[in-house]
Short mmCIF file of N, CA and C in Angstrom, two decimals:
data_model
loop_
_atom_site.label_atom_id
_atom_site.label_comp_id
_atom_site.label_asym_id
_atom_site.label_seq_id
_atom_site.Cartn_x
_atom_site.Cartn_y
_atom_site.Cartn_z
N UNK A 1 -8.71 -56.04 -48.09
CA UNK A 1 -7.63 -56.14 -49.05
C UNK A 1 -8.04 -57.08 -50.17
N UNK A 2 -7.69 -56.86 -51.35
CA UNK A 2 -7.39 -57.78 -52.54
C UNK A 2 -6.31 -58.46 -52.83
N UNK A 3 -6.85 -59.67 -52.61
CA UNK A 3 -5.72 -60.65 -53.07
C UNK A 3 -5.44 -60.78 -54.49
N UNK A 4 -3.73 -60.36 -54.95
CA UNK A 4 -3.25 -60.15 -56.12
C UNK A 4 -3.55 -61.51 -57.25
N UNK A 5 -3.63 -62.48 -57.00
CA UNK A 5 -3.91 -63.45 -57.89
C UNK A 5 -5.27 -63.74 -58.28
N UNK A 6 -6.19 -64.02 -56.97
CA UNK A 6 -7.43 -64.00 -57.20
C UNK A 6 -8.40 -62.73 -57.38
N UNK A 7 -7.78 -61.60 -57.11
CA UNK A 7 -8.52 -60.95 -56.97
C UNK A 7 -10.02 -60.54 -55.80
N UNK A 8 -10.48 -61.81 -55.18
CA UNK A 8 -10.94 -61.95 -54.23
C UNK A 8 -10.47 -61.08 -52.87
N UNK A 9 -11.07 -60.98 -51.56
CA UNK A 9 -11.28 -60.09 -50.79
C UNK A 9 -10.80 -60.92 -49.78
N UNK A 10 -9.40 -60.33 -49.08
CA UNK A 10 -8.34 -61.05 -48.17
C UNK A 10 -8.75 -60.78 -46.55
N UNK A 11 -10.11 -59.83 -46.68
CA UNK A 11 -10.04 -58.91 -45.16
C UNK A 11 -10.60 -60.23 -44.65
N UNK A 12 -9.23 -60.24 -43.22
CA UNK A 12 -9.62 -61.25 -41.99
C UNK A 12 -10.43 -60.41 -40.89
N UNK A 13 -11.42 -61.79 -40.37
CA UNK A 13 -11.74 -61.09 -39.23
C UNK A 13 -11.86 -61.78 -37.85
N UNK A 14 -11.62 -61.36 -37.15
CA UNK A 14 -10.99 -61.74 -35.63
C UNK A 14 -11.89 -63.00 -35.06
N UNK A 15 -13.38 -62.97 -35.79
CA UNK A 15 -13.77 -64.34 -35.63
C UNK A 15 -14.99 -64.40 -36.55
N UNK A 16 -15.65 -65.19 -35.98
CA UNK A 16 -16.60 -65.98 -36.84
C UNK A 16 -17.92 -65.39 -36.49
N UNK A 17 -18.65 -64.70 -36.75
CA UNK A 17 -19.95 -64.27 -36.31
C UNK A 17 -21.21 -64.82 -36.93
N UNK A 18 -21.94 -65.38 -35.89
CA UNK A 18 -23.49 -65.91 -36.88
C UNK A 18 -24.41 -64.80 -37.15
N UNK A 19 -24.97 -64.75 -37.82
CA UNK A 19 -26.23 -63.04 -37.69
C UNK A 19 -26.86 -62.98 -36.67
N UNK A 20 -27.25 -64.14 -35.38
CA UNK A 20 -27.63 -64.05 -34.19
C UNK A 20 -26.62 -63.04 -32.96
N UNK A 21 -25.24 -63.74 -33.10
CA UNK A 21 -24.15 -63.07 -32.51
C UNK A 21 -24.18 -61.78 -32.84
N UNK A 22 -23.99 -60.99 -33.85
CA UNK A 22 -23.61 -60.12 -33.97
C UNK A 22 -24.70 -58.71 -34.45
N UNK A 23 -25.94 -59.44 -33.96
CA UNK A 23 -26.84 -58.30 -33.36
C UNK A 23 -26.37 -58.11 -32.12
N UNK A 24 -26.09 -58.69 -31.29
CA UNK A 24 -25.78 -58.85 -30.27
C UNK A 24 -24.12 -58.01 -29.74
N UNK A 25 -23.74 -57.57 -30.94
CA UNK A 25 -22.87 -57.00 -30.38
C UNK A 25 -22.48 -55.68 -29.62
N UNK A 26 -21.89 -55.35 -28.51
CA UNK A 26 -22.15 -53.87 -27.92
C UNK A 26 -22.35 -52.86 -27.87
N UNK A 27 -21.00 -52.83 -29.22
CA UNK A 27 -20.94 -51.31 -29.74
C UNK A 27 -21.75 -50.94 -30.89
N UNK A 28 -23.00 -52.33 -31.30
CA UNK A 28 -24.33 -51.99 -31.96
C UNK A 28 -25.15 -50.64 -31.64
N UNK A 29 -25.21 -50.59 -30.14
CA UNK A 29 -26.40 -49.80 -29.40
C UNK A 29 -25.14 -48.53 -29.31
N UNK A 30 -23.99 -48.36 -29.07
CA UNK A 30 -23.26 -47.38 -28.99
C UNK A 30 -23.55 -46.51 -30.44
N UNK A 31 -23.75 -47.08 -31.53
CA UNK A 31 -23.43 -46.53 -32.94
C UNK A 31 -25.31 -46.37 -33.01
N UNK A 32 -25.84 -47.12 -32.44
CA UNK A 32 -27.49 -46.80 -32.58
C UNK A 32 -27.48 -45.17 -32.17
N UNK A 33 -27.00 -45.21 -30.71
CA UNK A 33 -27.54 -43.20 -29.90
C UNK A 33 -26.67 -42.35 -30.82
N UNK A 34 -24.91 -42.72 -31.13
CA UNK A 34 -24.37 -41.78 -31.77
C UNK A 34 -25.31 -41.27 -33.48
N UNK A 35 -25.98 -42.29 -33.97
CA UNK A 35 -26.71 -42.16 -35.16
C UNK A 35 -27.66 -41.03 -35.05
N UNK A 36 -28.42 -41.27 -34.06
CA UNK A 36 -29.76 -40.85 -33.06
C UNK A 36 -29.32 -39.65 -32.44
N UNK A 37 -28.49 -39.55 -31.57
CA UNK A 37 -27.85 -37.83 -30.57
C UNK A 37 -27.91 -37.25 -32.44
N UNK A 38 -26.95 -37.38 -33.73
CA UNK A 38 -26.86 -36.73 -34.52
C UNK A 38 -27.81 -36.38 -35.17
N UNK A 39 -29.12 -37.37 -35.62
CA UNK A 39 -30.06 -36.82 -36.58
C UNK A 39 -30.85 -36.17 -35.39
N UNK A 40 -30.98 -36.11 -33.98
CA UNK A 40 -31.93 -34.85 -32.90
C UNK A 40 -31.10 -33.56 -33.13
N UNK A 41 -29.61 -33.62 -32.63
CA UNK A 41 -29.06 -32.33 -33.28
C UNK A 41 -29.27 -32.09 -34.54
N UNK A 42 -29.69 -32.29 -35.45
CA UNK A 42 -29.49 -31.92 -36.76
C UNK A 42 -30.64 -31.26 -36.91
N UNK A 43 -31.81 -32.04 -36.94
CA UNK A 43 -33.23 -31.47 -36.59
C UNK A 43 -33.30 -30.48 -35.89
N UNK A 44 -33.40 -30.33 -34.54
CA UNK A 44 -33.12 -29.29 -33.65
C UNK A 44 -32.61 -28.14 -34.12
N UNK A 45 -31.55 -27.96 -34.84
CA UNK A 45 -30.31 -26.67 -35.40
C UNK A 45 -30.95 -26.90 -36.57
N UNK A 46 -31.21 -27.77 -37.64
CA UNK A 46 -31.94 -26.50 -39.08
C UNK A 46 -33.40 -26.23 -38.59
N UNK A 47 -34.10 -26.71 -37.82
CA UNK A 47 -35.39 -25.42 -37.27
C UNK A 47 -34.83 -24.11 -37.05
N UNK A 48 -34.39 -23.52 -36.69
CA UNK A 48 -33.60 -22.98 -35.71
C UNK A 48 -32.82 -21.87 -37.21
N UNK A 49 -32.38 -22.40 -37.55
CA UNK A 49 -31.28 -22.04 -38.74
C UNK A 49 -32.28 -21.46 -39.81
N UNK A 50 -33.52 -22.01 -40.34
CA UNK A 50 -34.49 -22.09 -41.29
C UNK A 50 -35.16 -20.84 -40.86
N UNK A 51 -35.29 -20.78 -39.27
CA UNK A 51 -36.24 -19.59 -39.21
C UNK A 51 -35.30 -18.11 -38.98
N UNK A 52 -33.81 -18.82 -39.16
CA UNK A 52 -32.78 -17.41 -39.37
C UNK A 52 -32.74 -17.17 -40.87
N UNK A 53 -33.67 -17.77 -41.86
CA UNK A 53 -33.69 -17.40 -43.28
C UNK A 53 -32.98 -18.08 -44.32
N UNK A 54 -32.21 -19.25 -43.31
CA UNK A 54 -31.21 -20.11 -44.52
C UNK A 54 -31.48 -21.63 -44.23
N UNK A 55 -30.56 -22.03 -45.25
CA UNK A 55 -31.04 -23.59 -45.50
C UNK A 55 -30.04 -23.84 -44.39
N UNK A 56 -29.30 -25.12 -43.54
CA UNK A 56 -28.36 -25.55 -42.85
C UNK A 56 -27.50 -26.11 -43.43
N UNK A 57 -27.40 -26.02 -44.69
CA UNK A 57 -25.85 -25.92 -45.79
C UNK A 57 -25.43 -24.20 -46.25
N UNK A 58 -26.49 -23.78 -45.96
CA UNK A 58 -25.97 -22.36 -46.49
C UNK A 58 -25.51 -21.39 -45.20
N UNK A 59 -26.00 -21.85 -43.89
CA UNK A 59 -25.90 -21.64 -42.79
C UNK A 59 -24.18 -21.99 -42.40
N UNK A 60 -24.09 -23.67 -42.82
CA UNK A 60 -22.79 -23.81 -42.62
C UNK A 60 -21.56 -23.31 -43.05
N UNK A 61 -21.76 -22.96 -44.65
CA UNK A 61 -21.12 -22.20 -45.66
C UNK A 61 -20.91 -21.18 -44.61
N UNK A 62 -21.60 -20.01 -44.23
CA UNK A 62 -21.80 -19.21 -43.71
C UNK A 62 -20.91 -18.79 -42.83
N UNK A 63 -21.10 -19.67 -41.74
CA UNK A 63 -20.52 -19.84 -40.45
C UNK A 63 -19.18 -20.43 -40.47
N UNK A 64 -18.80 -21.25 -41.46
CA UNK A 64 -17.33 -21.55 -42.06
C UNK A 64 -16.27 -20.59 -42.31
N UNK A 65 -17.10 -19.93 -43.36
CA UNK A 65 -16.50 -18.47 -43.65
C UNK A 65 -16.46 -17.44 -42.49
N UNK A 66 -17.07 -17.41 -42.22
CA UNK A 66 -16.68 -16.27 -41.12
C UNK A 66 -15.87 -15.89 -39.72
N UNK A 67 -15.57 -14.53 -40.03
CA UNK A 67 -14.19 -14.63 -39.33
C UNK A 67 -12.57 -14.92 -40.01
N UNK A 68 -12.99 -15.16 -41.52
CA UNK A 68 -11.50 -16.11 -42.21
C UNK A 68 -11.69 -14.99 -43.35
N UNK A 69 -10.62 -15.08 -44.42
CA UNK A 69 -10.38 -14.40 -45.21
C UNK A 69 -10.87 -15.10 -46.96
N UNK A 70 -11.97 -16.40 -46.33
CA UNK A 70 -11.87 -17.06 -47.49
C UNK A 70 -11.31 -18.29 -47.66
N UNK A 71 -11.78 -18.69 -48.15
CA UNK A 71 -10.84 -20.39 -48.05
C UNK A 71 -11.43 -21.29 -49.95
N UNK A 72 -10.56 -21.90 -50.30
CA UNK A 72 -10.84 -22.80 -52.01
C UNK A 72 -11.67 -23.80 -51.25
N UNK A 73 -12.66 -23.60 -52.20
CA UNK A 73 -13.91 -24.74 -51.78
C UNK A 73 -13.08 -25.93 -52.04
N UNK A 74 -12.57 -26.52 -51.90
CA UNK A 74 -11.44 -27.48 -51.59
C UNK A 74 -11.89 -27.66 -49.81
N UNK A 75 -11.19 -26.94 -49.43
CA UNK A 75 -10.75 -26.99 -47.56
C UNK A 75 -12.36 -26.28 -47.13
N UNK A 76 -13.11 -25.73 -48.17
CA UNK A 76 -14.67 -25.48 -47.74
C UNK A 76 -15.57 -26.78 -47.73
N UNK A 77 -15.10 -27.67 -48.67
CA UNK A 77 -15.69 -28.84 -48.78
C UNK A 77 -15.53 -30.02 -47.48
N UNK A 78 -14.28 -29.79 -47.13
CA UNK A 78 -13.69 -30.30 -45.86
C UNK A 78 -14.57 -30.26 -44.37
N UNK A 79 -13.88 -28.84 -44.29
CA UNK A 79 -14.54 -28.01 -43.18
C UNK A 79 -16.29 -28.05 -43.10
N UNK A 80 -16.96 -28.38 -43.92
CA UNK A 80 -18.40 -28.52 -43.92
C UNK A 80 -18.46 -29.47 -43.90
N UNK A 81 -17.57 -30.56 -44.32
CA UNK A 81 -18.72 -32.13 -44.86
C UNK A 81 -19.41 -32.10 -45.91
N UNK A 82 -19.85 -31.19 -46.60
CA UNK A 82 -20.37 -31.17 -48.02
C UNK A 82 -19.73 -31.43 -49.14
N UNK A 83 -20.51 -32.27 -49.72
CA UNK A 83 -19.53 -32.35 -51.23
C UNK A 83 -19.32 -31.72 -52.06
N UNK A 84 -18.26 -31.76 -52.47
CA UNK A 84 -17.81 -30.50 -53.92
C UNK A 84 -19.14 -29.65 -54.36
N UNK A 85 -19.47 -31.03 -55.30
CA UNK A 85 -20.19 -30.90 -56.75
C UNK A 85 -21.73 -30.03 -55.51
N UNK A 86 -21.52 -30.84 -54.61
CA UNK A 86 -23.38 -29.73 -53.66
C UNK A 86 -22.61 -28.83 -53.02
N UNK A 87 -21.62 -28.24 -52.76
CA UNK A 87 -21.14 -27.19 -52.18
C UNK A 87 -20.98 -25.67 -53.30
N UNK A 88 -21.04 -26.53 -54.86
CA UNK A 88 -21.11 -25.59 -55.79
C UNK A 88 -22.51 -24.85 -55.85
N UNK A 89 -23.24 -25.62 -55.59
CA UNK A 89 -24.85 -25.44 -56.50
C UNK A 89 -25.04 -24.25 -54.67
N UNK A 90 -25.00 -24.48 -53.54
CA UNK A 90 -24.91 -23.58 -52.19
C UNK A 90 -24.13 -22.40 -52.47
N UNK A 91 -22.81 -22.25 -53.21
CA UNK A 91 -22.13 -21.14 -53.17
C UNK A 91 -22.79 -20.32 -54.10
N UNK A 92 -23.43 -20.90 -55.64
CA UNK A 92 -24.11 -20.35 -56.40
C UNK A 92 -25.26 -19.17 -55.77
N UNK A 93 -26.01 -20.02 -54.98
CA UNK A 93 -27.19 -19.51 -54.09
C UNK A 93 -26.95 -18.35 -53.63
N UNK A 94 -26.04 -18.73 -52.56
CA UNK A 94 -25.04 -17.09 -52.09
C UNK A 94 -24.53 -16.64 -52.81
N UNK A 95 -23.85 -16.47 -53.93
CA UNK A 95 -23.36 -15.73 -54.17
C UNK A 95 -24.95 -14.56 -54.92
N UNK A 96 -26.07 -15.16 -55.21
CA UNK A 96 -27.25 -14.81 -56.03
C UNK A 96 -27.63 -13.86 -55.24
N UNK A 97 -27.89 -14.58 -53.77
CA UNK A 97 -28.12 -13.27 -52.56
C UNK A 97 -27.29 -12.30 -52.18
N UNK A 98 -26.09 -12.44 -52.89
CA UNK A 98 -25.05 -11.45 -52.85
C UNK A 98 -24.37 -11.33 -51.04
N UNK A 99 -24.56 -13.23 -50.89
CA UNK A 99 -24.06 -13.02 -49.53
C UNK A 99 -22.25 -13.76 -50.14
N UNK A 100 -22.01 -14.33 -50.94
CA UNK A 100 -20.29 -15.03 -51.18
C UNK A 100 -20.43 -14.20 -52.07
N UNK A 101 -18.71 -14.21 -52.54
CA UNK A 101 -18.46 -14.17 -53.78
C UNK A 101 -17.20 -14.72 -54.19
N UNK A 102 -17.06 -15.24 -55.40
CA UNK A 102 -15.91 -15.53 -55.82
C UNK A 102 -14.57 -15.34 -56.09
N UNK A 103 -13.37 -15.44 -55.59
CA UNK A 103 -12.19 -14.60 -55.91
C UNK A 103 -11.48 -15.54 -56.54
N UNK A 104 -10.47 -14.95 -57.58
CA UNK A 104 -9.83 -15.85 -58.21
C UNK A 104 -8.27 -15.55 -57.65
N UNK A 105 -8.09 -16.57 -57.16
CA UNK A 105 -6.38 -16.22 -56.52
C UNK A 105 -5.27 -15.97 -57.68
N UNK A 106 -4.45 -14.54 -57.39
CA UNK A 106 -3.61 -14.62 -58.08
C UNK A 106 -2.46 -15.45 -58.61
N UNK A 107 -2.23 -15.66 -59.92
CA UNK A 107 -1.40 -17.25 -60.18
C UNK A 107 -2.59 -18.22 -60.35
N UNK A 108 -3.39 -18.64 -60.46
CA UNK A 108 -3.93 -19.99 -60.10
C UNK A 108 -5.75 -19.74 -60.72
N UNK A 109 -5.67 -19.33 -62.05
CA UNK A 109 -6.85 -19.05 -62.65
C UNK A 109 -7.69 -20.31 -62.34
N UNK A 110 -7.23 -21.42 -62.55
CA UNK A 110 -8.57 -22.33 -62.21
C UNK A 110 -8.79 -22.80 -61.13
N UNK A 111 -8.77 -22.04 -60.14
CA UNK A 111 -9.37 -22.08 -58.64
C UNK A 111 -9.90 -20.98 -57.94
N UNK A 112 -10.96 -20.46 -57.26
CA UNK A 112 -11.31 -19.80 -56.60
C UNK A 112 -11.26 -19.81 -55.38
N UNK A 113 -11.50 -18.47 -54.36
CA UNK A 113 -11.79 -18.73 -53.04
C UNK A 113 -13.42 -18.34 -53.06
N UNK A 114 -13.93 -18.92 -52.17
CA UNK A 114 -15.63 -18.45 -51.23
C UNK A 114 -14.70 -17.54 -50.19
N UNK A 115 -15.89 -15.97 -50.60
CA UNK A 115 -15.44 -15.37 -49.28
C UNK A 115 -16.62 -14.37 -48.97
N UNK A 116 -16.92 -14.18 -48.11
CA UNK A 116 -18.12 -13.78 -47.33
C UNK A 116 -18.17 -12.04 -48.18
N UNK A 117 -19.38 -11.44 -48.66
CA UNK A 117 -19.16 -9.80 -48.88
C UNK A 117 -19.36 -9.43 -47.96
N UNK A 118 -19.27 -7.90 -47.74
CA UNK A 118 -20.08 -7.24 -46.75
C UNK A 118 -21.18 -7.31 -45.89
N UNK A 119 -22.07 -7.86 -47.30
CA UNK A 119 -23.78 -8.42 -46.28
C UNK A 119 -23.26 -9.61 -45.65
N UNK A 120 -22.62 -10.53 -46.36
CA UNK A 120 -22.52 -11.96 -45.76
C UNK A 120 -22.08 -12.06 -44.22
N UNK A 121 -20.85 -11.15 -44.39
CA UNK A 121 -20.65 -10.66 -42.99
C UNK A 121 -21.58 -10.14 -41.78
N UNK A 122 -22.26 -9.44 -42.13
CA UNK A 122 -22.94 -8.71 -41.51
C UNK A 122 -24.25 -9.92 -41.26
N UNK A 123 -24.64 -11.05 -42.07
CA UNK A 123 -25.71 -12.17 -42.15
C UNK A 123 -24.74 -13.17 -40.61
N UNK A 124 -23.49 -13.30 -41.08
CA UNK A 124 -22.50 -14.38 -40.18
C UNK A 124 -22.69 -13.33 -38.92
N UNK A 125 -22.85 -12.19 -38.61
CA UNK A 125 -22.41 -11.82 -37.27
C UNK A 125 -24.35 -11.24 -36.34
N UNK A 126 -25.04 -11.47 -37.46
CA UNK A 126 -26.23 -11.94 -36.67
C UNK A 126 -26.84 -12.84 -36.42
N UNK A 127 -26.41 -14.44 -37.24
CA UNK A 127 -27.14 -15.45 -37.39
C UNK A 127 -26.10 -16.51 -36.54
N UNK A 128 -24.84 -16.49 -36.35
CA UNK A 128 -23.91 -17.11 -35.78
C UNK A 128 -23.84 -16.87 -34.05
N UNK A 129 -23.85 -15.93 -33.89
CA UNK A 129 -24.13 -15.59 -32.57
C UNK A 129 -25.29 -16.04 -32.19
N UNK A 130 -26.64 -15.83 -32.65
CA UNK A 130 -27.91 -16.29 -32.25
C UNK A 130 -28.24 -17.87 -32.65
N UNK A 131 -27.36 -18.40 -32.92
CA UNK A 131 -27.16 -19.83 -33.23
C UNK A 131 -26.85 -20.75 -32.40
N UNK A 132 -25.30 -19.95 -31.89
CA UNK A 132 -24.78 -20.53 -30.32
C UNK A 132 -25.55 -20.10 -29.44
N UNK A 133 -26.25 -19.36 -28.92
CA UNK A 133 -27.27 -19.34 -27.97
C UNK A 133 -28.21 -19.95 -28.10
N UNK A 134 -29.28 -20.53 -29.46
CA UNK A 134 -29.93 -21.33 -29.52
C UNK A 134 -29.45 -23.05 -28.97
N UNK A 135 -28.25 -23.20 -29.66
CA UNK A 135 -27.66 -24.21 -29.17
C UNK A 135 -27.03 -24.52 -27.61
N UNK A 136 -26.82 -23.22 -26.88
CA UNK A 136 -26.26 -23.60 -25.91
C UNK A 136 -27.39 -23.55 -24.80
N UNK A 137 -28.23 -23.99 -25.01
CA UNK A 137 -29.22 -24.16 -23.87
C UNK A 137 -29.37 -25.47 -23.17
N UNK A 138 -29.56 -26.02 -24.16
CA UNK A 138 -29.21 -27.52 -24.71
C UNK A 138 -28.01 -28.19 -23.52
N UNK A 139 -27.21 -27.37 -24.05
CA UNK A 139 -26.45 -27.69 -23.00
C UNK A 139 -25.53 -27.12 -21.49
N UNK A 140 -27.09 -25.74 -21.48
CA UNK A 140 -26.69 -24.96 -20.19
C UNK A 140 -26.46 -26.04 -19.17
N UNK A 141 -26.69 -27.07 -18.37
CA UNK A 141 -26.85 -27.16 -17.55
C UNK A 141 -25.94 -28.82 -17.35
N UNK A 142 -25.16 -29.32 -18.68
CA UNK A 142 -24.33 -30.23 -18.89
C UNK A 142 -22.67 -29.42 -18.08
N UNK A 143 -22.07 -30.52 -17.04
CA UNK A 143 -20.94 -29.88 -16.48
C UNK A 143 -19.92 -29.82 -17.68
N UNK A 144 -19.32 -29.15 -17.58
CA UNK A 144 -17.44 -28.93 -18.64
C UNK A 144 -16.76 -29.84 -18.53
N UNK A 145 -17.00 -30.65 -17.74
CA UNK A 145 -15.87 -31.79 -17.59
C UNK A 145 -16.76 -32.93 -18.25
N UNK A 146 -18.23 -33.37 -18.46
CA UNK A 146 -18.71 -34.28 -18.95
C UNK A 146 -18.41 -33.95 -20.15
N UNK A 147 -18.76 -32.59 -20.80
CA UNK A 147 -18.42 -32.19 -22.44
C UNK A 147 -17.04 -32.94 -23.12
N UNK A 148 -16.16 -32.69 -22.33
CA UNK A 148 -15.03 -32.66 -22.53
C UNK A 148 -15.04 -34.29 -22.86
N UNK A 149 -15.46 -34.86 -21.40
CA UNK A 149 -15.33 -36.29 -21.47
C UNK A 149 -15.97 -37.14 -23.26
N UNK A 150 -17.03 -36.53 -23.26
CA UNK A 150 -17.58 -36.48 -24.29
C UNK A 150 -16.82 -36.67 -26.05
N UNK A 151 -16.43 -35.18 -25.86
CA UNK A 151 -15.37 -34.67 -26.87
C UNK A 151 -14.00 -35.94 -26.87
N UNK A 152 -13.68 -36.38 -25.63
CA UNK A 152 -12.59 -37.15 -26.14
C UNK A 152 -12.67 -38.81 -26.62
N UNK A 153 -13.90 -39.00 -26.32
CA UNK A 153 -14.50 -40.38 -26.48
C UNK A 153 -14.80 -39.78 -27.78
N UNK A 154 -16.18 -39.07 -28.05
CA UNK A 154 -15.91 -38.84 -29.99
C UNK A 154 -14.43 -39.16 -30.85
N UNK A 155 -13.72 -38.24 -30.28
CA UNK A 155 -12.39 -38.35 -30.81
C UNK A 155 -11.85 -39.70 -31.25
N UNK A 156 -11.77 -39.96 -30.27
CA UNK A 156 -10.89 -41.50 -29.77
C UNK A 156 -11.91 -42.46 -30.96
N UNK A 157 -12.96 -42.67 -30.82
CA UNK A 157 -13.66 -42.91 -32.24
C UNK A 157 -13.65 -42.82 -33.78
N UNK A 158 -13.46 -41.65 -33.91
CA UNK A 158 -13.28 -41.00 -35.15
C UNK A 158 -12.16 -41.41 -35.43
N UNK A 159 -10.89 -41.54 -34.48
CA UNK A 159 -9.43 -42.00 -35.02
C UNK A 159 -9.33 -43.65 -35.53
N UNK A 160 -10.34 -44.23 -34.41
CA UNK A 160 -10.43 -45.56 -34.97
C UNK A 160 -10.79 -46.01 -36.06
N UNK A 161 -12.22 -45.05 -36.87
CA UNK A 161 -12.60 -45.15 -37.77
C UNK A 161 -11.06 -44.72 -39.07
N UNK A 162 -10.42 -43.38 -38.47
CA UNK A 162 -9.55 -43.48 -39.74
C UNK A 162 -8.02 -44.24 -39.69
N UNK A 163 -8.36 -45.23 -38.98
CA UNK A 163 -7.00 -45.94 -38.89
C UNK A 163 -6.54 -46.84 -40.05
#
């Protein structure tokens, strides 16, 4: 927070940490593997993605879209994690390969939807399927109940972060 008079920076914190202490702190090494599990998945899936012919932003685009009727790179920007302004220069791409194309919603000239053509479709229902099987090997042999356990500890995280 900013303090209204000074302008200065009001955020308290619960104590006093020396730079010795607070290497030392727990959930250091927790945020180390979550860093680490993400850049091995990431690696892992654009090999994988690269040798299905696309980049792993155009892959995501891809796999976003499909199955949906389209969505305003708005809630595409969302749904990927990509930013606007680099989600433009990706839709460009596709649309070049004549895998998106642009629709302009009726009423609402200065907005478009991304929506998959024919090929794109037909790209999403061979490269998406052979994606999750690449990926689920990985975790053939992880029980459903650890996943889960998994999934709700992420969660429970992520909420903390947007509190």
């Amino acid at each position: 927070m900013i303090d209204g008079t000074t302008g200065e920076s009001t955020m308290l914190f619960s104590y006093t940490a020396t730079p010795e202490a607070t290497t030392q702190e727990p959930f250091l090494a927790v945020l180390r593997e979550l860093a680490q599990a993400y850049h091995a998945f990431s690696a892992y899936s654009a090999t994988h993605v690269r040798q299905l012919g696309l980049t792993p932003a155009q892959f995501d685009v891809i796999a976003t879209l499909g199955n949906t009727q389209g969505m305003p790179l708005t809630q595409l920007a969302q749904k990927t994690l990509i930013t606007k302004g680099t989600l433009t220069g990706i839709i460009d791409r596709l649309d070049e390969k004549g895998l998106v194309r642009r629709e302009v919603p009726v009423g609402d000239r200065r907005s478009f939807r991304a929506v998959l053509t024919p090929e794109g479709e037909v790209i999403f229902s061979r490269v998406f399927p052979a994606h999750i099987a690449y990926l689920s090997r990985v975790f053939a042999n992880v029980d459903a109940g650890d996943l889960e356990q998994v999934r709700r500890t992420l969660r429970a995280l992520r909420d903390r972060f947007q509190e």
